[in-house]
Every structure is written in C-alpha cells, then in structure tokens.
Coordinates of C-alpha atoms in Angstrom, one line a residue:
K1 CA 69.2 35.7 15.0
G2 CA 66.4 33.6 16.3
H3 CA 68.5 32.0 19.0
A4 CA 67.4 33.8 22.2
Q5 CA 64.0 35.2 23.1
P6 CA 63.6 38.3 25.3
D7 CA 62.5 36.3 28.3
A8 CA 65.5 33.8 28.0
P9 CA 67.2 33.2 31.3
F10 CA 70.9 34.1 31.1
S11 CA 73.7 33.3 33.4
V12 CA 77.5 33.6 33.4
H13 CA 79.9 30.8 34.4
D14 CA 83.6 30.9 35.1
E15 CA 86.2 28.5 33.6
G16 CA 85.3 25.8 36.1
G17 CA 81.7 25.9 35.0
N18 CA 80.6 27.6 38.3
P19 CA 77.9 30.3 38.1
V20 CA 79.1 33.8 39.1
E21 CA 77.2 36.9 40.1
A22 CA 76.4 38.9 37.0
E23 CA 73.7 41.1 35.6
V24 CA 72.5 40.5 32.0
K25 CA 70.3 43.1 30.4
V26 CA 68.8 42.8 26.9
T27 CA 69.6 46.0 24.9
A28 CA 68.6 45.3 21.3
F29 CA 66.5 42.9 19.1
W30 CA 66.4 41.4 15.7
P31 CA 63.4 42.1 13.4
D32 CA 61.9 38.7 14.4
G33 CA 61.9 39.8 18.1
S34 CA 64.8 37.6 19.2
V35 CA 67.7 39.0 21.2
K36 CA 70.5 40.8 19.2
W37 CA 72.6 42.3 22.0
V38 CA 72.9 41.9 25.7
L39 CA 74.9 43.9 28.2
V40 CA 76.7 41.9 30.8
R41 CA 77.9 43.6 34.0
M42 CA 80.0 41.8 36.5
Q43 CA 83.2 42.2 38.6
P44 CA 85.6 39.5 37.4
D45 CA 88.0 37.8 39.9
V46 CA 91.1 38.5 37.9
T47 CA 94.5 39.9 38.9
A48 CA 96.2 42.9 37.2
L49 CA 97.6 41.9 33.8
G50 CA 96.0 38.5 34.2
A51 CA 93.3 36.8 32.2
Q52 CA 90.1 34.9 33.0
N53 CA 87.5 33.4 30.6
Y54 CA 83.8 33.5 31.3
T55 CA 80.9 32.0 29.3
L56 CA 77.4 33.4 28.8
H57 CA 74.8 30.7 29.1
M58 CA 71.1 30.7 28.3
D59 CA 70.1 28.0 30.7
G60 CA 69.4 30.3 33.6
D61 CA 71.2 28.2 36.2
S62 CA 69.2 28.6 39.4
S63 CA 72.3 28.1 41.5
A64 CA 73.8 31.4 40.4
P65 CA 73.8 34.1 43.2
A66 CA 70.9 36.4 43.0
P67 CA 72.3 39.9 42.8
T68 CA 70.4 42.8 44.4
A69 CA 70.6 46.5 43.9
F70 CA 72.7 48.5 46.4
A71 CA 70.8 51.9 45.9
T72 CA 67.3 52.8 47.0
Q73 CA 65.2 55.9 47.1
D74 CA 62.1 57.2 48.9
D75 CA 60.4 60.6 48.8
S76 CA 63.1 62.3 50.7
T77 CA 66.4 60.5 50.2
I78 CA 68.4 58.4 47.7
Q79 CA 70.7 56.0 49.7
V80 CA 73.7 54.3 48.2
D81 CA 75.8 51.6 49.8
T82 CA 78.4 50.0 47.5
G83 CA 79.9 47.9 50.3
A84 CA 82.9 50.2 50.3
L85 CA 81.3 53.6 50.1
R86 CA 78.1 55.0 51.5
F87 CA 76.4 58.3 50.7
N88 CA 73.0 60.0 50.4
V89 CA 71.4 62.4 48.1
D90 CA 68.7 64.7 49.6
R91 CA 65.7 64.9 47.3
T92 CA 64.1 67.7 49.2
R93 CA 66.8 70.4 48.8
A94 CA 69.6 71.1 46.3
N95 CA 72.8 69.2 46.9
L96 CA 75.3 66.9 45.1
F97 CA 75.6 64.3 47.8
S98 CA 75.9 64.2 51.6
D99 CA 77.0 62.1 54.6
L100 CA 79.6 60.2 52.6
A101 CA 81.5 57.5 54.5
V102 CA 84.2 55.1 53.3
K103 CA 85.0 51.7 54.8
V104 CA 88.5 51.5 56.3
G105 CA 89.1 48.0 57.6
E106 CA 85.9 47.1 59.5
E107 CA 85.0 50.7 60.3
W108 CA 83.1 53.3 58.4
V109 CA 84.8 56.7 58.4
T110 CA 82.8 59.9 57.5
M111 CA 84.7 61.9 54.9
I112 CA 82.0 64.4 54.0
A113 CA 79.1 65.5 56.2
G114 CA 76.0 67.5 55.5
N115 CA 74.5 68.7 52.3
D116 CA 77.1 71.5 51.8
G117 CA 80.1 69.2 52.0
A118 CA 80.0 69.0 48.2
Q119 CA 79.1 72.1 46.2
L120 CA 78.7 72.8 42.5
F121 CA 79.4 76.5 41.7
V122 CA 79.9 79.1 39.0
D123 CA 81.8 82.4 39.3
L124 CA 80.7 85.1 36.9
E125 CA 81.9 88.6 35.9
Q126 CA 79.0 90.7 34.9
V127 CA 79.9 93.8 32.8
L128 CA 77.2 96.5 32.8
E129 CA 77.8 100.0 31.6
G130 CA 81.5 99.5 31.9
A131 CA 81.4 98.4 35.5
T132 CA 82.5 94.8 36.3
T133 CA 80.7 93.0 39.2
P134 CA 81.7 89.5 40.4
V135 CA 78.9 87.2 41.2
H136 CA 79.1 83.8 42.9
F137 CA 76.4 81.2 42.0
N138 CA 76.0 78.0 44.1
A139 CA 73.8 75.2 43.0
N140 CA 73.1 74.3 46.6
N141 CA 71.2 77.6 47.0
D142 CA 68.5 76.5 44.6
A143 CA 65.3 75.6 46.4
E144 CA 62.9 75.6 43.5
Q145 CA 64.1 73.8 40.4
F146 CA 66.2 71.1 41.9
K147 CA 65.3 67.5 41.2
A148 CA 67.0 64.2 42.1
V149 CA 66.0 60.8 40.9
L150 CA 67.6 57.3 41.0
E151 CA 67.8 56.8 37.3
E152 CA 69.2 53.3 37.5
A153 CA 69.6 50.8 40.4
S154 CA 71.1 47.5 39.4
P155 CA 73.3 45.0 41.3
T156 CA 76.5 46.5 39.7
V157 CA 75.9 50.2 39.2
A158 CA 73.7 53.1 40.6
V159 CA 73.0 56.2 38.5
I160 CA 71.6 59.3 40.1
R161 CA 70.4 62.2 38.0
L162 CA 70.4 65.7 39.4
D163 CA 68.8 68.7 37.6
G164 CA 68.9 72.3 38.8
I165 CA 70.2 75.8 38.3
H166 CA 72.9 77.9 40.0
R167 CA 71.6 80.6 42.3
A168 CA 73.3 83.6 43.8
E169 CA 72.6 85.0 47.3
D170 CA 70.6 87.8 45.9
G171 CA 68.3 85.3 44.1
Q172 CA 69.4 85.7 40.6
T173 CA 70.0 82.4 38.7
F174 CA 72.4 81.3 36.0
A175 CA 73.1 78.2 33.9
P176 CA 70.9 75.2 34.3
Y177 CA 72.8 72.0 34.8
T178 CA 72.4 68.2 34.7
V179 CA 74.7 66.0 36.8
R180 CA 74.8 62.2 36.8
L181 CA 76.5 60.4 39.7
Y182 CA 77.7 56.8 38.9
A183 CA 78.6 54.5 41.8
Y184 CA 79.8 50.9 41.4
K185 CA 79.5 47.8 43.6
N186 CA 82.4 47.4 46.1
D187 CA 84.0 50.6 44.8
T188 CA 85.1 53.7 46.6
R189 CA 84.8 55.9 43.5
I190 CA 82.1 58.2 42.2
R191 CA 82.1 59.2 38.5
L192 CA 80.4 62.6 38.1
H193 CA 79.2 63.6 34.6
H194 CA 78.4 67.3 34.5
T195 CA 76.5 69.2 31.7
F196 CA 76.5 73.0 31.9
I197 CA 74.0 75.1 29.8
F198 CA 74.8 78.7 29.2
D199 CA 71.6 80.8 29.5
G200 CA 73.2 84.2 30.0
D201 CA 74.0 87.2 27.8
S202 CA 77.3 86.7 26.1
Q203 CA 77.7 90.4 25.8
Q204 CA 77.8 90.9 29.5
D205 CA 78.2 87.5 31.3
F206 CA 81.8 86.3 31.4
I207 CA 82.5 83.0 33.2
R208 CA 85.5 83.0 35.6
A209 CA 85.1 79.5 37.1
I210 CA 83.0 76.4 37.0
G211 CA 83.8 73.8 39.7
V212 CA 83.0 71.3 42.4
K213 CA 84.3 71.9 45.9
L214 CA 84.6 69.1 48.5
T215 CA 85.1 69.8 52.2
A216 CA 86.6 67.1 54.3
T217 CA 85.0 66.2 57.7
P218 CA 88.2 65.0 59.4
E219 CA 89.7 68.1 61.0
T220 CA 93.4 67.0 60.9
I221 CA 94.9 67.6 57.4
T222 CA 98.3 66.0 56.9
G223 CA 99.0 67.2 53.4
Y224 CA 98.0 67.3 49.8
T225 CA 99.3 66.0 46.5
L226 CA 98.9 67.5 43.0
A227 CA 99.5 65.7 39.7
E228 CA 102.5 66.1 37.6
E229 CA 103.1 64.8 34.1
R230 CA 103.4 61.3 35.3
G231 CA 104.0 59.3 38.5
T232 CA 102.6 59.8 42.0
G233 CA 102.4 63.6 41.9
F234 CA 104.0 66.5 43.8
P235 CA 103.4 66.1 47.6
T236 CA 103.2 68.8 50.2
K237 CA 103.1 68.0 53.9
Y238 CA 101.0 70.2 56.1
I239 CA 102.6 70.3 59.6
I240 CA 102.0 73.0 62.1
D241 CA 105.6 73.7 63.2
P242 CA 106.8 77.3 63.9
S243 CA 110.2 76.5 62.4
L244 CA 108.7 75.4 59.1
P245 CA 106.4 77.0 56.5
A246 CA 102.9 75.8 56.7
W247 CA 101.7 75.7 53.0
Q248 CA 98.0 76.4 53.4
R249 CA 97.0 76.1 49.7
G250 CA 98.3 74.3 46.6
I251 CA 97.2 75.1 43.1
L252 CA 97.6 73.1 39.9
T253 CA 96.8 75.1 36.8
Q254 CA 96.8 74.1 33.2
N255 CA 96.4 77.2 31.2
S256 CA 97.5 75.8 27.8
A257 CA 97.9 72.4 26.2
D258 CA 101.6 72.6 26.7
A259 CA 102.2 74.0 30.2
Y260 CA 101.1 73.5 33.7
T261 CA 102.3 75.0 37.0
I262 CA 102.0 74.0 40.6
K263 CA 102.2 76.8 43.1
K264 CA 101.9 77.0 46.9
V265 CA 101.1 79.8 49.3
I266 CA 101.3 80.1 53.1
K267 CA 98.6 82.7 53.7
P268 CA 96.4 83.5 50.6
G269 CA 95.9 87.3 50.4
A270 CA 98.9 88.0 52.6
N271 CA 101.8 86.1 51.1
S272 CA 102.9 85.6 47.5
L273 CA 102.5 82.4 45.6
L274 CA 105.6 80.2 45.3
R275 CA 106.2 78.2 42.1
A276 CA 106.9 74.7 43.3
T277 CA 107.2 72.9 39.9
A278 CA 106.0 73.1 36.3
G279 CA 105.8 70.9 33.2
T280 CA 103.8 70.4 30.1
R281 CA 100.7 68.2 30.4
S282 CA 99.5 67.4 33.9
Q283 CA 97.6 64.2 34.6
G284 CA 94.9 66.4 36.1
W285 CA 94.3 65.1 39.6
G286 CA 94.6 66.2 43.2
R287 CA 94.4 64.6 46.6
L288 CA 93.6 66.0 50.1
E289 CA 95.1 63.8 52.8
T290 CA 93.5 63.6 56.3
S291 CA 94.3 61.7 59.4
A292 CA 91.4 59.3 58.5
G293 CA 91.9 58.9 54.8
Y294 CA 92.0 60.9 51.6
I295 CA 89.7 62.7 49.1
S296 CA 90.9 62.8 45.5
A297 CA 89.5 64.3 42.3
A298 CA 90.6 63.7 38.7
V299 CA 89.3 65.9 35.8
R300 CA 89.0 64.1 32.4
N301 CA 90.7 65.8 29.5
F302 CA 92.6 68.1 31.9
W303 CA 95.2 69.5 29.5
Q304 CA 93.2 68.9 26.3
E305 CA 90.3 71.2 27.5
Y306 CA 92.3 73.9 29.3
P307 CA 92.1 76.1 31.2
K308 CA 91.5 73.7 34.1
A309 CA 92.8 73.6 37.7
I310 CA 92.8 71.6 41.0
E311 CA 93.1 73.4 44.3
A312 CA 93.8 72.0 47.8
D313 CA 93.3 74.1 50.9
A314 CA 94.6 72.5 54.2
V315 CA 93.0 75.2 56.4
D316 CA 89.7 75.2 54.7
R317 CA 89.9 71.4 54.5
S318 CA 88.8 71.6 50.9
L319 CA 89.6 70.1 47.5
T320 CA 88.3 72.0 44.5
A321 CA 88.2 70.7 40.9
Y322 CA 87.6 73.3 38.2
F323 CA 85.9 72.4 34.9
Y324 CA 86.8 76.0 34.0
S325 CA 89.8 77.5 35.8
P326 CA 89.6 80.9 37.5
Y327 CA 93.4 81.2 36.9
G328 CA 93.0 81.6 33.1
D329 CA 91.2 84.2 31.0
A330 CA 87.5 84.6 31.5
L331 CA 85.3 82.6 29.2
D332 CA 84.2 85.1 26.5
L333 CA 81.4 83.7 24.4
R334 CA 80.9 86.8 22.3
R335 CA 81.1 86.4 18.6
Y336 CA 84.6 87.2 17.1
S337 CA 83.1 89.9 14.8
D338 CA 80.1 92.1 14.3
L339 CA 80.1 91.2 10.6
G340 CA 79.4 88.0 8.7
Y341 CA 82.0 87.2 6.1
H342 CA 80.1 85.2 3.5
S343 CA 83.0 84.9 1.1
L344 CA 85.2 83.3 3.8
Y345 CA 83.9 81.5 6.8
E346 CA 80.1 81.7 7.2
A347 CA 77.7 78.8 6.4
G348 CA 76.0 79.3 3.1
A349 CA 78.9 81.3 1.6
A350 CA 77.5 83.3 -1.3
G351 CA 80.8 83.6 -3.3
P352 CA 84.0 85.5 -3.3
N353 CA 82.5 88.9 -4.3
T354 CA 79.8 88.9 -1.6
P355 CA 80.4 91.8 0.8
A356 CA 80.4 91.3 4.6
T357 CA 77.1 92.1 6.2
P358 CA 76.0 92.9 9.8
F359 CA 75.6 89.7 11.9
D360 CA 72.4 89.3 13.8
Q361 CA 73.7 89.0 17.4
D362 CA 70.2 88.7 18.8
K363 CA 69.4 85.7 16.7
Y364 CA 72.7 83.9 16.6
N365 CA 74.4 84.0 20.1
A366 CA 75.7 81.7 22.8
T367 CA 72.5 81.3 24.7
G368 CA 71.6 77.6 25.0
I369 CA 75.0 76.1 24.2
A370 CA 76.2 73.3 26.5
K371 CA 79.4 71.7 27.6
S372 CA 79.8 68.3 29.3
S373 CA 82.7 67.4 31.7
E374 CA 83.7 64.4 33.7
L375 CA 85.1 64.2 37.2
L376 CA 86.2 61.0 39.0
L377 CA 86.1 61.2 42.8
D378 CA 87.8 58.6 45.0
F379 CA 87.7 58.3 48.8

C-alpha cells in the first residue's frame, strides 16, 4: 500500500537482470489510489518441468523490448496473426472465423478457408400437435443481429467477442449466443468460450445438438484420432484401397459419466456402425489429420457434462465438436411436474401439511436460462 502509483512504469527481468518482453496491467487499487494488484502476461523461456525466476521492477527499464499487439480491426475485418496462426473474423456477416492458416516451417498452410469453414449450429426437434419436425439452425445464416468486436488486443492475447442468434433456412431464429475467441502470441491454439441462451418454448422445443463444425481445406485426409481414457487416442487411417475398408466417419460419444464409446462407419446411412472401442471417461478430444497438418478440438468437462460427442468425417473433411450430443436423449427443459410440492422441494416451503398446488408454467419456465461451454482448437 502506497508503494506504486497507477502511472508507475513496470518491467520484468530474468535471473540475469535482463529485461524481458512482458505486459503489465494494473487491475486494482488501494483506497489511497496506489496500486494493489497487477496482471503480468509473458511467455517464459522455461523447459518442461523446469523452473525460472523473474522479478517485477518498477523502474521502467527503457531497454526492455516494446511489445505490440498482434490483432487489429477495421470496419470490415478483425485480423489476428499470433506468429504461428493467422485468421480473420468478418465483421459484416455472421461467422466464427475464416481464412485460417498455420505456420509449418517457413510456410503458411491454409487449414480453413471462407466464412463457412467454421460453423456454430443447433439442431432442434419441434413438437406441435403431436407431430415432430427437425429444424437445423446455423449461426452463419444470421445477417441481422451478428456483431463482432475486438474486445482486447494486447501483446500477449487477443480476445474477440461475437454476438448473434441461430437462424434456420426458413428465417426462424433460435437461441442467442455469445462466443469469445482467445488467441495467444506464438500459439497455434484458439480457446472458444461459448454461452448459449435458451429462448424457446420448453413445452415444444427439444434440443438435439449444439456444436461447432470445422471443415478442412486440404483435400487429402489421411485419418482421424479420437480420445480414449488416456494416452494418444484411438487412431483410424483413411486410405482409399479396394482391398481395405475405408472408414468414412468416426464418432466418440459420452452418454454418461461412466461410459464412452468410439464407433466407425464406412458409409453413413448405408452401413451399420461398428464399435471400435469403449471405456469409462474419455479425455474428450478429436483430431482430423490431413496431408498438410491437423485440426483438433477438445471439449472441456467432456464426461462431467454429458452427453457430449466428437465426430470426424474423412469424406466431408470435417471435425465436429458437440456441446450437446445428438447421440444422447434430447434436451428436455420442461418442468418435472405440473404441481408445486411446497412440503418437499419448492422454495418457500410452507410446511409438511401444505397441499401441492398447480405450478405456473407460464411464469416459471426455462426461457432465458443459459449454459457456457469451452472448446480448445489446435491447428
């Protein structure tokens, strides 16, 4: 308290006393206005399982490298170049990201091209008068409510916020969303934080799937790998050879906290699924391998927040990560009973002799509830 003022010049030094590239940001103050907390962002030069000591100085050493942001925006595009990964976000039409390239050696290899190479979608079952109708909603179809903004652009991290709604081909909309994309300097990964808001009618709208689909640009798919309980996963080669089965699609499903299954199929819709392996709690990742590199996706809390799934399609050249799996039961957000049991469960219980009363479904329903999920993408 009282030691550092908000305009104090900070720097970070290594064990030899040399200034290193770092970003220091004041985040909180003492009542007298002095600095209470700072956030230090840097990329330490330390080996795995190693240790390195750094010191925060308040001298503002002018010899320290001047870090610059690696993300910029204009009226039409947000551009990100981490040094290892490049991608754009179109601000004029709905998308997640586009024209993504990864650095392989000294060359930049395009892994995803165009605005539709990455898609956020929801599949719904609408039940009206006893008839069930499937409806597919794609966030990339939204031309009216989509907004993209570069929320943070620092020398170490770029944060992009996307707001929009899912839209079907017939124009109907469902479930507003907020997505934040986190990219880090010299890193090939994107962390995607997704918040889904239910704005439907829980009596008739049953969610079958919520997911992100990535389509690879390289046309030659060499295989895919899906996560097991531990280790490097369950690999499947994709080789076009008439004497061997060409497993077009692989599906990892986690439909309970204690069981996952990996299945493969040669021709979806024509051939049966073959169970390849099974276990208890999958690590929750999948990788689509191409001749130029790979696309991988990992869903956080994969077995804890079942049902979830990862699907790889060698013919479609796609990798799909499901925040809610289509291979489990539909998400039913109706209340468990038409009555309110005040003597047992309900808030404001009136006592053991209070009779159950009708529950106001119009006033207390699922509309407006939200769920956040995280997806880590690596290229």
